[in-house]
Amino acid sequence: ERQKHIRNFSIIAHIDHGKSTLADRILEMTDTVSERDMQAQVLDDMPLERERGITIKLNAVELTYHAKNGEDFIFHLIDTPGHVDFTYEVSRSLAACEGALLLVDASQGVQAQTLANTYLALDDDLEIVPIINKVDLPSAQPDMVRQELEDMIGLDGDDALLASAKTGLGVENILEHIVTDIPAPSGDVAAPLKALIFDSVYDAYRGVVLNVRVHDGSVKVGDHIQLMSNGKTFEVTEVGVMSPKAVKRDALMAGDVGYITAAIKTIQDTRVGDTVTSADNPAAEPLKGYRQIQPMVYSGVFPVDNAKFGDLRDALEKLQLNDASLEFEPENSQALGFGFRVGFLGLLHMDVVQERLEREFNLDLIMTAPSVDYHIVKTDGSEETIDNPAAMPDASEIKEIQEPYVKAEIMVPNDYVGPVMELCQRKRGEFVTMDYLDKYRVNIIYHMPLSEIIYDFFDDLKSSTKGYASLDYDVIGYRASDLVKMDILLNGDPVDALSTIVHRDFAYERGRGVVSQLKETIPRQLFDVPIQAALGTKVIARSTVKAYRKDVTARIHTGDPDRRAKLLEKQKRGKKRMKAVGSVDVPQEAFMSLLKVK
Ligand code: GTP
């Protein structure tokens, strides 16, 4: 009965089509947040999210809507990110919902992630409420978007609601449609507890906070709960909802979205996608979890100060709690000491994790250039997968190297077909098909090496199409390519953390690029530092960082000890993020400068 007045939904959209703005308007119009407290984009509460204006982590909030029929409804709004790197987070949010608001920008129309996210929602059997947003823009073309919704997604374009999340126009109507169009949850309150963990965070005082969607049964303080993946049991210390701050409740029941704390101190015990049940009256079967996502890129993460290895491990474990896509294992580098090989969904994800580690956990880190994983077929017939160029076997043992390939779908206005194809070709792409979506736009499909997509492909695509192209990609398998390992030698010694795997045709060009980048980032030392790029024993590029001619302080006369001390101090500070690699001091940026090479 109670469930009839609950609606659980997400907002899905292509990036920048206005999800966070709509969420803000909904919170405001339901008085969940007073106008005075209304900081723009309340759901994006990670400082990073605010700075970058993007949604990374999903968030759930409870609000009350007084409907036109006079009844009160409880809404749980679950926010989702829009960037192609974070599609996985979207599928997690959707598993907690019965419906989704599909938001499409009235001037941009259906884009790559509009489609990708719609397919995810349809996979989960969600009811979709199409909304054409930004109708206040002079460039809005709602009729064109209606047609696209019909042609490209198969929804009835006439059903689409018109709105402006910015001005609030049409938002009231959206709230009514949430009540009428999205089904109420239909779990069994009397059945044993079944709750899906869709997110979790670590809190120093309360332990792990589980964000759950209760599907069946109920849970209250004092109950004994059990995690179905590992059988561990805990006593519940608090339950509540986010509104948008945490608000304690007596119980959570079937249909609810809220949080549970149970003095869970061991982070490894809780896994996103796991089912929470009652220890005294356990459910027979867990809920369908999420498919485990595979990382796309790997990078070595090392503390500048080797003594911080343990702190780095703690920090990664805590981040992993609410970022299930993060994978890591210990790695030992000759050059950088002890650290971790970390798997990421993409470069944006990698950037976000680095910034969170540095800001939230106060760590100084060195990250090595990202790499995809490779399948190696050896001459003796055995096979192995490596995600670290340093681990590549000797060339004489290798029969074949296979790299991950993706199917890339690029949507773009007709006028830009030429530049897009040229770019894809340059990135070793193989043309598959091109379809006209309507009079103005085409969908171009290429098969491409993942390694060519993950770096700056998206930026290049945007700049060669004035920002009009949108991209979605999926890994389709591995293919043999003519790849070689390129080593970098500093002062004659190979530096394992600087090795990369490159296509043979581009090796010389890349070698020269890397060497000249390193020459710019490595400061002068007391001796000449030769920098070399090599394929096996064959040097393909070289350069030298010349020694200081004199001690920096030598020119300052002894009469000014103050200045001398200051100069030395400045030099020392500059060293903070340096790592002594053999006899050479290498700054943090040098390891990432490999990325800057075109
Ligand atoms: P991510 O969180 O990064 O996925 O983006 P988002 O979809 O949440 O987009 P967001 O709400 O941040 O909006 C993107 C931009 O569009 C912002 O500059 C908003 O101010 C603007 N915007 C959102 N809705 C409207 C609208 O109805 N009209 C107009 N003119 N601008 C809008």
XYZ file of C-alpha atoms and ligand atoms in Angstrom:
630
model
C 0.000 0.000 0.000
C 2.756 2.341 1.052
C 4.706 1.440 -2.091
C 1.908 2.835 -4.291
C 3.130 6.261 -3.296
C 6.805 5.686 -4.043
C 8.537 6.442 -7.351
C 12.187 5.547 -7.961
C 13.769 7.101 -11.021
C 16.960 8.331 -12.652
C 17.644 11.048 -15.139
C 19.608 9.849 -18.141
C 21.068 12.076 -20.831
C 24.054 12.842 -22.985
C 26.653 14.979 -21.210
C 25.620 18.624 -20.722
C 22.022 18.092 -21.786
C 20.964 19.361 -18.352
C 20.579 16.492 -15.867
C 22.048 18.275 -12.874
C 20.103 21.441 -13.644
C 16.846 19.493 -13.835
C 17.658 17.680 -10.590
C 18.247 21.052 -8.899
C 14.895 22.382 -10.170
C 13.085 19.273 -8.959
C 14.625 19.611 -5.475
C 13.644 23.265 -5.389
C 10.073 22.755 -6.582
C 9.437 20.019 -4.046
C 10.892 22.179 -1.254
C 13.537 19.542 -0.543
C 16.072 22.323 -0.528
C 15.056 25.864 0.327
C 15.894 28.473 -2.247
C 18.247 30.059 0.232
C 20.254 26.847 0.627
C 20.127 26.163 -3.035
C 23.672 26.028 -4.234
C 23.544 25.280 -7.910
C 23.823 21.547 -8.488
C 23.293 20.143 -5.039
C 23.740 16.582 -6.156
C 27.225 17.188 -7.465
C 28.724 17.406 -4.001
C 32.244 16.210 -4.675
C 34.430 19.361 -4.925
C 35.886 17.972 -8.122
C 32.432 17.653 -9.649
C 31.651 21.265 -8.935
C 34.922 22.468 -10.367
C 34.621 20.501 -13.543
C 30.869 20.863 -13.850
C 30.418 17.178 -14.485
C 28.731 14.423 -12.556
C 31.019 11.556 -11.622
C 29.407 9.714 -8.743
C 25.808 8.799 -8.524
C 23.770 10.255 -5.690
C 20.326 9.403 -4.392
C 17.910 11.765 -2.707
C 14.459 11.392 -1.252
C 11.839 14.085 -1.750
C 8.119 14.515 -1.243
C 5.832 15.643 -4.047
C 2.321 16.879 -3.425
C 0.539 15.764 -6.598
C -2.403 17.440 -8.332
C -4.681 14.588 -7.223
C -4.093 15.708 -3.641
C -1.911 12.748 -2.650
C 1.700 12.903 -1.435
C 4.321 10.855 -3.230
C 7.830 9.934 -2.146
C 10.348 10.261 -4.962
C 13.819 8.807 -4.929
C 15.876 10.591 -7.522
C 19.119 8.901 -8.442
C 21.553 11.029 -10.371
C 23.773 9.534 -13.073
C 26.935 10.724 -14.827
C 26.945 11.404 -18.570
C 30.567 11.056 -19.695
C 31.447 8.065 -21.837
C 34.001 6.927 -19.223
C 31.296 6.472 -16.600
C 28.590 4.474 -18.354
C 29.104 1.790 -15.740
C 27.872 4.086 -12.975
C 24.717 4.660 -15.004
C 23.837 0.988 -15.057
C 24.262 0.873 -11.271
C 21.803 3.706 -10.744
C 19.290 2.205 -13.113
C 19.180 -1.083 -11.229
C 17.668 0.829 -8.288
C 14.830 2.366 -10.349
C 11.534 1.614 -12.059
C 11.739 4.498 -14.504
C 14.030 7.006 -16.171
C 13.596 10.562 -17.379
C 15.330 10.692 -20.744
C 16.561 14.224 -21.260
C 17.483 15.483 -24.724
C 18.859 18.929 -25.494
C 16.418 20.674 -27.871
C 19.205 22.222 -29.910
C 21.542 19.228 -30.065
C 19.119 16.374 -30.397
C 19.834 12.709 -29.732
C 23.554 12.088 -29.160
C 25.757 9.029 -28.688
C 25.241 8.718 -24.927
C 21.531 9.440 -25.272
C 21.342 6.180 -27.184
C 23.798 4.248 -25.020
C 21.978 5.207 -21.812
C 18.559 4.510 -23.312
C 19.668 0.992 -24.204
C 20.850 0.464 -20.614
C 17.464 1.603 -19.309
C 15.613 -0.661 -21.744
C 17.816 -3.596 -20.683
C 16.564 -3.053 -17.147
C 12.921 -2.815 -18.342
C 12.577 0.746 -17.102
C 9.689 2.970 -18.127
C 11.129 5.868 -20.137
C 9.721 9.399 -19.938
C 11.200 11.409 -22.836
C 11.817 15.105 -22.183
C 13.046 17.741 -24.601
C 15.057 20.204 -22.508
C 16.377 23.717 -23.135
C 13.330 24.764 -25.156
C 14.118 28.320 -24.019
C 17.130 28.408 -26.358
C 16.623 30.350 -29.599
C 18.254 27.435 -31.420
C 15.797 24.903 -29.962
C 14.251 22.560 -32.538
C 11.782 20.476 -30.558
C 10.066 19.057 -33.658
C 13.341 17.798 -35.042
C 14.091 16.135 -31.695
C 10.622 14.530 -31.611
C 11.348 13.022 -35.008
C 14.759 11.762 -33.828
C 13.185 10.122 -30.779
C 10.882 8.231 -33.152
C 13.459 7.367 -35.803
C 16.449 6.609 -33.642
C 14.954 5.226 -30.432
C 11.478 4.125 -31.451
C 9.617 6.183 -28.859
C 6.477 8.106 -29.770
C 7.795 11.628 -30.360
C 4.416 13.138 -29.454
C 4.826 11.825 -25.905
C 7.922 13.914 -25.280
C 7.471 16.631 -22.660
C 8.872 20.096 -23.347
C 10.891 21.736 -20.603
C 13.509 24.222 -19.633
C 15.405 23.037 -16.594
C 16.953 26.481 -16.478
C 13.767 28.569 -16.260
C 11.628 25.887 -14.626
C 9.188 25.798 -17.538
C 7.478 22.406 -17.781
C 9.097 20.995 -14.641
C 5.760 20.778 -12.764
C 4.424 18.738 -15.675
C 7.433 16.415 -15.428
C 6.669 15.808 -11.747
C 3.073 14.844 -12.639
C 4.289 12.436 -15.311
C 6.635 10.783 -12.818
C 3.522 9.969 -10.777
C 1.381 8.810 -13.705
C 3.929 7.160 -16.029
C 6.525 5.518 -13.808
C 5.352 2.331 -12.071
C 5.364 2.075 -8.281
C 7.759 -0.506 -6.821
C 6.117 -3.862 -6.230
C 8.308 -5.719 -3.745
C 6.948 -7.993 -1.015
C 7.219 -6.266 2.388
C 6.542 -9.544 4.208
C 9.277 -11.492 2.397
C 12.844 -11.847 3.746
C 14.984 -8.733 3.280
C 16.591 -8.243 -0.117
C 18.390 -4.959 -0.674
C 20.796 -4.112 -3.484
C 23.973 -2.220 -2.559
C 24.357 0.327 -5.365
C 26.998 2.461 -3.710
C 28.958 2.669 -0.473
C 31.250 5.159 1.228
C 33.613 4.937 4.158
C 32.970 7.148 7.150
C 35.621 7.268 9.861
C 32.993 7.269 12.650
C 30.223 5.062 11.362
C 32.242 2.649 9.269
C 31.009 1.677 5.826
C 27.750 3.389 4.829
C 25.781 1.207 2.418
C 23.480 2.912 -0.063
C 20.760 0.446 -0.885
C 17.572 -0.086 -2.774
C 15.289 -2.319 -0.714
C 13.487 -4.727 -3.058
C 11.746 -7.006 -0.537
C 11.203 -7.027 3.234
C 12.399 -4.329 5.638
C 15.366 -3.430 7.823
C 15.620 -1.505 11.080
C 18.141 -0.660 13.804
C 19.181 -3.746 15.767
C 18.432 -6.184 12.920
C 21.128 -8.656 12.015
C 21.974 -8.351 8.351
C 24.011 -10.621 6.143
C 25.947 -9.875 2.973
C 25.033 -12.610 0.533
C 28.327 -12.752 -1.377
C 30.416 -13.684 1.663
C 27.954 -14.581 4.424
C 29.314 -11.949 6.860
C 26.813 -10.663 9.403
C 26.496 -7.288 11.121
C 24.113 -5.554 13.503
C 22.401 -2.508 12.021
C 23.257 0.700 13.905
C 21.373 3.211 11.776
C 19.087 3.434 8.757
C 17.942 6.541 6.949
C 17.533 8.437 3.721
C 19.369 11.275 2.018
C 17.149 14.327 1.737
C 19.685 15.559 0.620
C 21.468 15.442 3.996
C 21.270 12.176 5.943
C 17.971 11.849 7.858
C 17.532 8.924 10.297
C 14.503 6.657 9.904
C 13.027 3.874 12.024
C 13.096 1.437 9.150
C 13.585 1.034 5.411
C 10.984 -1.032 3.608
C 10.429 -2.619 0.216
C 10.527 0.129 -2.410
C 12.752 2.455 -0.369
C 16.130 3.842 -1.345
C 18.289 4.776 1.647
C 21.378 3.992 3.665
C 22.355 1.397 6.264
C 25.256 1.513 8.723
C 26.266 -1.523 10.756
C 29.705 -0.782 12.194
C 31.285 -2.420 9.163
C 34.985 -1.676 9.518
C 36.450 -3.992 6.962
C 36.144 -2.382 3.599
C 36.863 -5.583 1.702
C 33.615 -7.083 2.964
C 31.279 -4.799 1.093
C 30.914 -5.024 -2.604
C 28.740 -2.830 -4.758
C 26.150 -5.011 -6.506
C 25.912 -7.390 -3.530
C 22.582 -8.229 -1.853
C 21.920 -7.490 1.833
C 19.563 -9.932 3.507
C 18.434 -10.771 7.036
C 20.781 -13.040 9.009
C 17.847 -14.544 10.938
C 15.577 -15.024 7.951
C 17.787 -15.008 4.867
C 16.479 -14.812 1.300
C 17.040 -17.880 -0.846
C 18.568 -16.091 -3.819
C 20.486 -12.839 -4.172
C 19.272 -10.094 -6.507
C 20.751 -9.959 -9.959
C 24.020 -8.033 -9.387
C 25.861 -5.901 -11.873
C 28.083 -7.215 -14.548
C 31.669 -6.739 -13.401
C 33.209 -4.054 -15.523
C 36.660 -4.419 -17.034
C 39.083 -1.509 -16.773
C 40.241 -0.111 -20.116
C 43.536 1.523 -19.157
C 46.198 0.787 -16.588
C 48.777 3.012 -15.003
C 51.399 2.633 -12.303
C 50.696 4.750 -9.216
C 53.628 5.344 -6.871
C 54.039 7.499 -3.778
C 56.811 10.073 -4.188
C 57.810 9.146 -0.658
C 58.254 5.365 -0.521
C 57.247 5.314 3.141
C 53.689 6.250 2.073
C 53.046 2.929 0.356
C 50.720 1.790 3.168
C 48.805 5.069 3.086
C 48.351 4.687 -0.658
C 46.946 1.204 -0.175
C 44.452 2.462 2.445
C 43.418 5.319 0.198
C 42.867 3.047 -2.820
C 40.791 0.660 -0.691
C 38.595 3.505 0.481
C 38.115 4.865 -3.012
C 37.302 1.421 -4.314
C 34.359 1.262 -1.910
C 32.330 3.694 -3.936
C 34.113 3.170 -7.192
C 33.732 -0.497 -7.960
C 35.321 -0.056 -11.354
C 38.677 0.763 -9.765
C 41.073 -2.199 -9.715
C 44.574 -2.361 -8.298
C 47.368 -4.710 -7.398
C 50.856 -4.123 -5.989
C 53.592 -3.348 -8.472
C 57.313 -3.064 -7.992
C 59.276 -0.805 -10.316
C 63.060 -0.618 -10.397
C 62.799 3.089 -11.021
C 59.923 4.047 -8.722
C 59.915 1.450 -5.966
C 56.710 -0.010 -4.514
C 53.358 1.128 -5.824
C 50.237 -0.193 -7.508
C 49.139 -1.057 -11.005
C 45.707 0.532 -11.193
C 42.988 -0.144 -13.772
C 40.712 2.693 -14.926
C 37.702 3.082 -17.192
C 39.385 5.851 -19.174
C 41.626 8.877 -18.881
C 39.003 11.064 -17.247
C 38.493 8.395 -14.616
C 42.269 8.194 -14.138
C 42.485 11.951 -13.704
C 39.655 11.951 -11.208
C 41.209 9.157 -9.150
C 44.589 10.894 -9.120
C 43.045 14.144 -7.955
C 40.975 12.431 -5.287
C 44.013 10.542 -3.971
C 46.035 13.717 -3.793
C 43.320 15.944 -2.318
C 41.266 13.699 -0.102
C 44.168 11.593 1.124
C 46.947 14.101 0.934
C 49.331 11.982 -1.085
C 52.047 13.066 -3.519
C 51.998 10.649 -6.407
C 53.811 9.705 -9.548
C 51.618 8.127 -12.201
C 53.085 6.425 -15.226
C 51.719 6.814 -18.750
C 48.522 4.791 -19.206
C 48.535 1.600 -21.220
C 45.868 -0.808 -22.451
C 46.293 -4.551 -21.922
C 47.843 -6.823 -24.541
C 47.578 -10.503 -25.342
C 50.945 -12.006 -26.089
C 51.269 -15.252 -28.023
C 54.721 -16.678 -27.448
C 56.876 -18.716 -29.776
C 56.532 -21.702 -27.433
C 52.760 -21.542 -27.953
C 51.862 -20.178 -24.504
C 49.810 -17.013 -24.061
C 49.751 -14.268 -21.490
C 48.032 -10.934 -20.906
C 50.046 -7.957 -19.741
C 48.848 -4.520 -18.680
C 52.322 -3.132 -18.058
C 54.776 -2.515 -20.911
C 57.642 -3.266 -18.515
C 56.360 -6.831 -18.201
C 56.627 -7.523 -21.918
C 58.703 -10.638 -22.672
C 61.826 -10.419 -24.789
C 61.112 -9.840 -28.495
C 62.707 -13.188 -29.376
C 60.039 -15.012 -27.339
C 57.101 -13.256 -28.965
C 55.193 -14.662 -31.881
C 52.341 -12.163 -31.918
C 51.000 -9.221 -29.923
C 47.252 -8.604 -29.913
C 45.669 -5.361 -28.802
C 42.075 -4.506 -27.810
C 39.889 -3.132 -30.593
C 36.712 -1.113 -30.212
C 33.704 -0.401 -32.349
C 33.461 3.376 -32.321
C 30.178 5.089 -33.227
C 30.472 8.723 -34.083
C 27.437 10.929 -34.673
C 28.157 14.083 -36.563
C 26.518 16.646 -38.890
C 27.087 15.899 -42.616
C 29.535 18.741 -43.060
C 32.110 17.094 -40.826
C 32.228 13.621 -42.334
C 35.525 14.386 -44.078
C 37.503 15.536 -41.030
C 36.120 12.670 -38.896
C 37.150 10.030 -41.413
C 40.536 11.591 -41.825
C 41.064 11.543 -38.062
C 39.917 7.920 -37.697
C 42.174 6.850 -40.561
C 45.138 8.546 -38.916
C 44.381 6.642 -35.703
C 44.605 3.299 -37.515
C 40.825 3.065 -37.828
C 39.128 0.685 -40.236
C 35.959 2.035 -41.824
C 32.870 -0.129 -41.271
C 29.718 1.787 -42.264
C 28.081 5.161 -42.450
C 24.321 5.709 -42.035
C 22.319 8.843 -42.609
C 20.249 9.442 -39.478
C 18.228 12.203 -41.077
C 18.860 15.030 -43.517
C 21.548 16.571 -41.354
C 23.383 13.893 -39.486
C 25.262 10.681 -40.009
C 26.401 7.840 -37.793
C 29.890 6.671 -38.728
C 31.232 3.334 -37.494
C 34.912 2.461 -37.324
C 36.871 -0.382 -35.824
C 39.854 1.112 -34.020
C 42.592 0.124 -31.605
C 41.527 1.088 -28.069
C 44.986 2.520 -27.462
C 44.350 5.161 -30.137
C 40.987 6.141 -28.614
C 41.869 6.483 -24.961
C 44.364 9.315 -25.179
C 43.323 12.419 -27.030
C 40.951 11.023 -29.624
C 37.869 12.561 -28.042
C 39.500 15.995 -27.832
C 40.705 15.754 -31.441
C 37.251 14.689 -32.519
C 35.672 17.654 -30.763
C 38.114 20.140 -32.198
C 37.850 18.843 -35.766
C 34.034 19.074 -35.658
C 33.592 22.340 -33.731
C 32.293 20.279 -30.833
C 29.440 18.713 -32.824
C 30.573 15.098 -32.810
C 29.558 12.643 -30.130
C 31.235 9.328 -29.479
C 30.402 5.990 -27.959
C 32.552 2.869 -28.038
C 32.594 -0.760 -26.966
C 35.449 -3.218 -26.893
C 34.856 -5.922 -29.528
C 37.918 -8.134 -29.021
C 41.650 -8.457 -29.645
C 43.512 -8.298 -32.936
C 47.122 -8.884 -33.881
C 49.063 -5.693 -34.684
C 52.691 -4.938 -35.457
C 53.563 -3.618 -32.010
C 56.913 -3.148 -30.332
C 58.102 -2.171 -26.885
C 59.957 1.116 -26.790
C 62.375 1.597 -23.893
C 63.694 4.888 -22.609
C 67.241 5.056 -21.242
C 68.419 7.818 -18.936
C 72.136 8.066 -18.554
C 72.435 4.699 -20.234
C 70.024 2.855 -17.907
C 66.596 1.704 -19.070
C 63.793 3.165 -16.905
C 61.056 0.537 -16.639
C 58.365 3.077 -15.759
C 58.951 4.940 -19.032
C 58.571 1.942 -21.367
C 55.593 2.017 -23.754
C 54.163 -0.206 -26.441
C 53.859 1.454 -29.843
C 52.960 0.552 -33.393
C 56.123 -0.099 -35.406
C 55.162 2.414 -38.106
C 55.011 5.201 -35.536
C 57.948 4.136 -33.376
C 60.546 6.563 -34.781
C 58.221 9.513 -34.661
C 57.113 8.703 -31.119
C 60.660 8.026 -29.989
C 61.749 11.478 -31.143
C 58.697 13.061 -29.530
C 59.219 11.359 -26.180
C 62.910 12.175 -26.081
C 62.310 15.838 -26.764
C 59.482 16.016 -24.195
C 61.743 14.449 -21.580
C 64.533 16.839 -22.451
C 62.181 19.696 -21.603
C 60.928 18.249 -18.324
C 64.116 16.835 -16.825
C 66.084 19.631 -15.141
C 69.797 20.099 -15.540
C 71.880 18.025 -13.170
C 75.498 18.054 -12.086
C 76.433 15.946 -15.121
C 75.233 15.480 -18.703
C 72.169 13.211 -18.933
C 71.825 11.386 -22.252
C 68.211 10.425 -23.093
C 67.654 7.605 -25.568
C 64.666 5.801 -27.033
C 65.363 2.216 -28.062
C 63.664 -0.783 -29.653
C 65.539 -3.681 -28.098
C 69.210 -2.763 -28.436
C 68.588 -0.386 -31.331
C 68.587 3.299 -30.369
C 66.048 5.213 -32.483
C 66.258 8.702 -30.943
C 68.577 10.550 -28.602
C 69.161 13.878 -26.922
C 71.056 15.240 -23.925
C 70.238 17.383 -20.922
C 73.420 19.409 -20.442
C 74.976 19.725 -16.997
C 74.782 22.953 -14.965
C 77.654 25.090 -15.837
C 77.942 26.296 -12.271
C 76.370 25.802 -8.864
C 73.260 28.078 -8.749
C 74.655 29.864 -5.737
C 78.171 30.265 -7.018
C 77.522 33.641 -8.528
C 76.167 35.103 -5.331
C 78.827 36.655 -3.231
C 79.303 35.438 0.279
C 78.153 38.805 1.582
C 74.493 37.810 1.102
C 73.876 34.612 3.104
C 70.159 35.303 3.155
C 69.731 35.124 -0.567
C 71.903 32.098 -0.753
C 69.750 30.281 1.802
C 66.600 31.284 -0.073
C 67.921 29.982 -3.346
C 68.874 26.668 -1.836
C 65.460 26.447 -0.194
C 63.778 27.072 -3.535
C 65.816 24.358 -5.140
C 64.871 21.937 -2.403
C 61.178 22.664 -2.783
C 61.430 22.074 -6.493
C 62.740 18.641 -5.614
C 59.689 17.617 -3.646
C 58.103 15.853 -6.566
C 61.335 14.538 -7.977
C 62.213 10.936 -7.909
C 65.815 9.805 -8.016
C 65.900 7.271 -10.847
C 69.354 5.735 -10.687
C 71.577 8.776 -10.591
C 69.077 11.116 -12.279
C 66.429 13.290 -10.616
C 63.223 12.958 -12.620
C 60.169 15.177 -11.948
C 56.649 13.799 -11.729
C 55.579 15.454 -15.004
C 58.194 13.520 -16.961
C 56.281 10.284 -16.500
C 53.098 11.778 -17.889
C 54.854 13.767 -20.604
C 54.711 10.616 -22.697
C 51.036 11.404 -23.086
C 51.684 14.816 -24.556
C 53.567 13.415 -27.530
C 51.417 13.631 -30.655
P 26.879 16.229 -16.458
O 26.533 16.315 -15.028
O 28.289 16.639 -16.696
O 26.555 14.942 -17.087
O 26.012 17.350 -17.243
P 24.495 17.620 -17.031
O 23.730 16.854 -18.039
O 24.166 17.462 -15.605
O 24.344 19.116 -17.475
P 24.133 20.394 -16.559
O 22.897 20.321 -15.755
O 25.402 20.661 -15.847
O 23.866 21.477 -17.695
C 24.801 21.742 -18.720
C 24.671 23.200 -19.148
O 23.398 23.430 -19.766
C 24.762 24.179 -17.988
O 25.493 25.294 -18.413
C 23.313 24.547 -17.720
O 23.173 25.840 -17.175
C 22.711 24.472 -19.116
N 21.272 24.177 -19.088
C 20.664 23.153 -18.449
N 19.328 23.199 -18.675
C 19.094 24.254 -19.462
C 17.916 24.814 -20.056
O 16.790 24.349 -19.887
N 18.091 25.919 -20.833
C 19.293 26.470 -21.064
N 19.360 27.544 -21.844
N 20.421 25.975 -20.530
C 20.330 24.877 -19.745
